[in-house]
Structures are given as C-alpha cells and as structure tokens.
CSV table of N, CA and C in Angstrom, one decimal:
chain,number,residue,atom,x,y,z
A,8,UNK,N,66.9,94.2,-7.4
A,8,UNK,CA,68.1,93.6,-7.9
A,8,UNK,C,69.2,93.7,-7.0
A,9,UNK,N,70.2,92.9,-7.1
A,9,UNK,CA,71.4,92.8,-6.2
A,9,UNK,C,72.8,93.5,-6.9
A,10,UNK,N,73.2,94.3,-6.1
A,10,UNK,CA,74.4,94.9,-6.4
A,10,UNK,C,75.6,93.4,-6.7
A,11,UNK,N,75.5,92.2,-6.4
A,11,UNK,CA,77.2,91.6,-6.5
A,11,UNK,C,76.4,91.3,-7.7
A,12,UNK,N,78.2,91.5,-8.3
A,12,UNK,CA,78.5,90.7,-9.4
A,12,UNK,C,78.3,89.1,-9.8
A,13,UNK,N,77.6,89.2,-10.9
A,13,UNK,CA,77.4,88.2,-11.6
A,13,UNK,C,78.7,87.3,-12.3
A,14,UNK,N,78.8,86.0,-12.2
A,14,UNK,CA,80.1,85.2,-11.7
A,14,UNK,C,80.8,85.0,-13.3
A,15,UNK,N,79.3,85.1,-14.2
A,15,UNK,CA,80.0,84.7,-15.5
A,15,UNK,C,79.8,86.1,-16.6
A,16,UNK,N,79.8,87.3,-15.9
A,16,UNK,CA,79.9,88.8,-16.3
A,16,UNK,C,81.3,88.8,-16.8
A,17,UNK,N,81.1,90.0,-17.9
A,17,UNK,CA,83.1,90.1,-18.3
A,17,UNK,C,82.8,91.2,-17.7
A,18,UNK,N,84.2,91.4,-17.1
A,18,UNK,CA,84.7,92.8,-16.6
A,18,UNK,C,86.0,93.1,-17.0
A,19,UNK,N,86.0,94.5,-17.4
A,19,UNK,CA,86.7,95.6,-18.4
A,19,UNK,C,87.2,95.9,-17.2
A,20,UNK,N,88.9,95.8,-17.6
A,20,UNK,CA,90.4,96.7,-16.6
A,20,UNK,C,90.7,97.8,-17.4
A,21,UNK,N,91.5,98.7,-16.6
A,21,UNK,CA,92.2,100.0,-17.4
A,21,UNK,C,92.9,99.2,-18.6
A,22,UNK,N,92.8,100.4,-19.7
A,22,UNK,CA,93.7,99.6,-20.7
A,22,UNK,C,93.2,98.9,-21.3
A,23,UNK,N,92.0,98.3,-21.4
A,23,UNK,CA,91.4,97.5,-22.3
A,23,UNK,C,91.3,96.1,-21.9
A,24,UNK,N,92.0,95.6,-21.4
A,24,UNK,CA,92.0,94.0,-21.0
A,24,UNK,C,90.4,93.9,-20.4
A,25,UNK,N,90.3,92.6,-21.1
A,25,UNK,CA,89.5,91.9,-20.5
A,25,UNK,C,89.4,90.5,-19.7
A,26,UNK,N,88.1,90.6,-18.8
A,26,UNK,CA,88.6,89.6,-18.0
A,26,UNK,C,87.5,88.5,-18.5
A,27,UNK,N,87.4,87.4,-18.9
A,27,UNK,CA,86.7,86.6,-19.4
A,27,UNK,C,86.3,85.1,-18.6
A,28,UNK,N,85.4,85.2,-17.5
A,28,UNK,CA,85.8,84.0,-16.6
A,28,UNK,C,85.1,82.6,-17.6
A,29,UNK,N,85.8,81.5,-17.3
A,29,UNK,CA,85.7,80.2,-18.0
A,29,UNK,C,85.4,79.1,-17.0
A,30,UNK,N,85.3,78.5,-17.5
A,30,UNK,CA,85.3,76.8,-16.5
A,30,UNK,C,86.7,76.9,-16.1
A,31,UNK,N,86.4,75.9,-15.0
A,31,UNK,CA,87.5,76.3,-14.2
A,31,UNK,C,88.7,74.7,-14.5
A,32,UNK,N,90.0,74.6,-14.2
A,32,UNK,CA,91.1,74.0,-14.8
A,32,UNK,C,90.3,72.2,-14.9
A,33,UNK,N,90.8,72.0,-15.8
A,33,UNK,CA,90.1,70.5,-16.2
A,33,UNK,C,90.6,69.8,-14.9
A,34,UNK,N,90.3,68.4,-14.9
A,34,UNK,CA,90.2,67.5,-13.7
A,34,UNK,C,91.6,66.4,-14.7
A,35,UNK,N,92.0,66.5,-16.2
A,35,UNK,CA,93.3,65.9,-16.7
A,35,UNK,C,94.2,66.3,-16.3
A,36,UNK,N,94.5,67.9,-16.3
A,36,UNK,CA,95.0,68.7,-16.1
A,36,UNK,C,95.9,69.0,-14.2
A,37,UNK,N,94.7,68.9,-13.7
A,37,UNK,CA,95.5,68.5,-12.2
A,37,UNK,C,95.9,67.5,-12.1
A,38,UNK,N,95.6,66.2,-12.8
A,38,UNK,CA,95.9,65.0,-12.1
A,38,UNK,C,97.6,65.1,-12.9
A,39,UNK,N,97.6,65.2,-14.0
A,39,UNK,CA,99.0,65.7,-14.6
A,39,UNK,C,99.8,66.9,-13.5
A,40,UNK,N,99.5,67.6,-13.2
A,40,UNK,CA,100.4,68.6,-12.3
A,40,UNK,C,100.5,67.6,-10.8
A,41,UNK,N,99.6,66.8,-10.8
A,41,UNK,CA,100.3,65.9,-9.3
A,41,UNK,C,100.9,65.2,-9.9
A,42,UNK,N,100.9,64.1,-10.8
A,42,UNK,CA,101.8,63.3,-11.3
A,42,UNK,C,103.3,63.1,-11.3
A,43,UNK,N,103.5,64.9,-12.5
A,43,UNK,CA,104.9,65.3,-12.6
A,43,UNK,C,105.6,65.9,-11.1
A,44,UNK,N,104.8,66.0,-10.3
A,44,UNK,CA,105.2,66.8,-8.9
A,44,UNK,C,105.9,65.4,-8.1
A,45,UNK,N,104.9,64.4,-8.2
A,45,UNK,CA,105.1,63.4,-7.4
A,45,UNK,C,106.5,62.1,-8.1
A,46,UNK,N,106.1,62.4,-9.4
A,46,UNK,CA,107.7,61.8,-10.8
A,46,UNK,C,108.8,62.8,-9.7
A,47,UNK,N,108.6,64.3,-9.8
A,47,UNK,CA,110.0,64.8,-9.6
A,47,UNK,C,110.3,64.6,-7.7
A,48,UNK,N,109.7,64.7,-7.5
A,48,UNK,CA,109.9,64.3,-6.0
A,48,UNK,C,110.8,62.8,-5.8
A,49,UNK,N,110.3,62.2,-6.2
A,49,UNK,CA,110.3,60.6,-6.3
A,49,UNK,C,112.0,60.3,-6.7
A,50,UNK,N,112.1,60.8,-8.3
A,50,UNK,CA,113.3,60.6,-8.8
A,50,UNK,C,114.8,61.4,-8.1
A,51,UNK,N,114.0,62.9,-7.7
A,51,UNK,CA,115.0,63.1,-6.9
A,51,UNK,C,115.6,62.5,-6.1
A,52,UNK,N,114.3,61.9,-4.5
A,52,UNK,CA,115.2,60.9,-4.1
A,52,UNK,C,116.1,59.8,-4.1
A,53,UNK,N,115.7,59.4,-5.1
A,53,UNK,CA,116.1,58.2,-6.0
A,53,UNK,C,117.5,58.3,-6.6
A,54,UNK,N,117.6,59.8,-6.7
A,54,UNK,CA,118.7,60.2,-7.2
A,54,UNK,C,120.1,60.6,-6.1
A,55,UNK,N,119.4,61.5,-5.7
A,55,UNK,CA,120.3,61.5,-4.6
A,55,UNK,C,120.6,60.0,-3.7
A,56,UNK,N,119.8,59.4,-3.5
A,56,UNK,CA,120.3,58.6,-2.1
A,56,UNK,C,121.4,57.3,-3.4
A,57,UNK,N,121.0,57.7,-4.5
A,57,UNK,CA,122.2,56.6,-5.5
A,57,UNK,C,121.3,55.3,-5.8
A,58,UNK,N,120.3,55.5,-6.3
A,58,UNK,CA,119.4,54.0,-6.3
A,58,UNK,C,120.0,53.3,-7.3
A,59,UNK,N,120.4,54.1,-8.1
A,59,UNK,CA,121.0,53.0,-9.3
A,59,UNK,C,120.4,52.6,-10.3
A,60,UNK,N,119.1,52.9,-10.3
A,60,UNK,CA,117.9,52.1,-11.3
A,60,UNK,C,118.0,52.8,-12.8
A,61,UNK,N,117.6,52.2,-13.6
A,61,UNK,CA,117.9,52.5,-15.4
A,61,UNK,C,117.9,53.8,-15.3
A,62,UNK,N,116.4,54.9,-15.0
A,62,UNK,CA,116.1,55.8,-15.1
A,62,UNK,C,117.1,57.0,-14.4
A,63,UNK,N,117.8,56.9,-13.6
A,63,UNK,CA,118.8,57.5,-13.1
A,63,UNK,C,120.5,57.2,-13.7
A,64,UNK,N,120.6,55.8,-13.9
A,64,UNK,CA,121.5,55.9,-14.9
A,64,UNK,C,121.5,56.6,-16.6
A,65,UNK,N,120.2,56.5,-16.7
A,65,UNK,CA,120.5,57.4,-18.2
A,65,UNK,C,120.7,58.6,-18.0
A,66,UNK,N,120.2,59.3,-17.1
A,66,UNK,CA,120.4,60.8,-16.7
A,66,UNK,C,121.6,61.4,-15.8
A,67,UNK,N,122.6,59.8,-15.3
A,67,UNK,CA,124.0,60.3,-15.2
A,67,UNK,C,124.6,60.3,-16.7
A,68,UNK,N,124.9,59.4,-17.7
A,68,UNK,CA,124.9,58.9,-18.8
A,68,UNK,C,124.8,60.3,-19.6
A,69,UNK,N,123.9,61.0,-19.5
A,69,UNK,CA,123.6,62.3,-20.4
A,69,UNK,C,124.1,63.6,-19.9
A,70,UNK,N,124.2,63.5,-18.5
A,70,UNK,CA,124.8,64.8,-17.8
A,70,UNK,C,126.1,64.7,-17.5
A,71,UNK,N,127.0,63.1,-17.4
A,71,UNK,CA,127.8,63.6,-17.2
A,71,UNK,C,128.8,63.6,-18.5
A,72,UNK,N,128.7,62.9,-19.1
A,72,UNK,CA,129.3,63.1,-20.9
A,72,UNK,C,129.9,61.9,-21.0
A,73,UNK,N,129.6,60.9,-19.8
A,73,UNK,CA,130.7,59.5,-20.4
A,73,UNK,C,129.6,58.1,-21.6
C-alpha cells in the first residue's frame, strides 16, 4: 500500500475541524466571477473617462443626490 493520501479522505485538524474535500467550484460560478470582474472593469472605465451612457448616469443620479 502507498503512504499518500487519498484525495477524497477527510482529514481531522486540531480542534475538531474537519476538512471535507468536494467537487471542485462549478463551471456557473466562474463564468459569473469573470463576468462581474469584466462589468466592474468596464464601467469603471466608462466612468471615469465620462461616457455619459444611461448606466453611469443613474449612478451619478444616486450618488450625487440631485
């Protein structure tokens, strides 16, 4: 038999925790973390350089109180 660890073994930390390995992050779930990365990227510039478009005017509109 082989000394390494087995990939879907639980292993017990001080203190009780356990470590419980799972499938690993869905494939919805990243495409959503690039999405909102690539939204806030985007709008920022949009924002700063003054594009003017709806989506930047609502969010002067709301931040600045007029």
């Amino acid at each position: 038999m082989s000394n390494s660890p087995d990939a879907h073994e639980t292993h017990e930390y001080p203190g009780g925790l356990l470590e419980n390995p799972g499938p690993g992050i869905p494939l919805f779930l990243k495409l959503t973390y690039i999405g909102f990365t690539i939204f806030g990227i985007l709008y920022f510039i949009l924002y700063v350089s003054g594009d003017g478009s709806a989506l930047v005017e609502q969010l002067n509109q709301f931040t600045d109180g007029k």
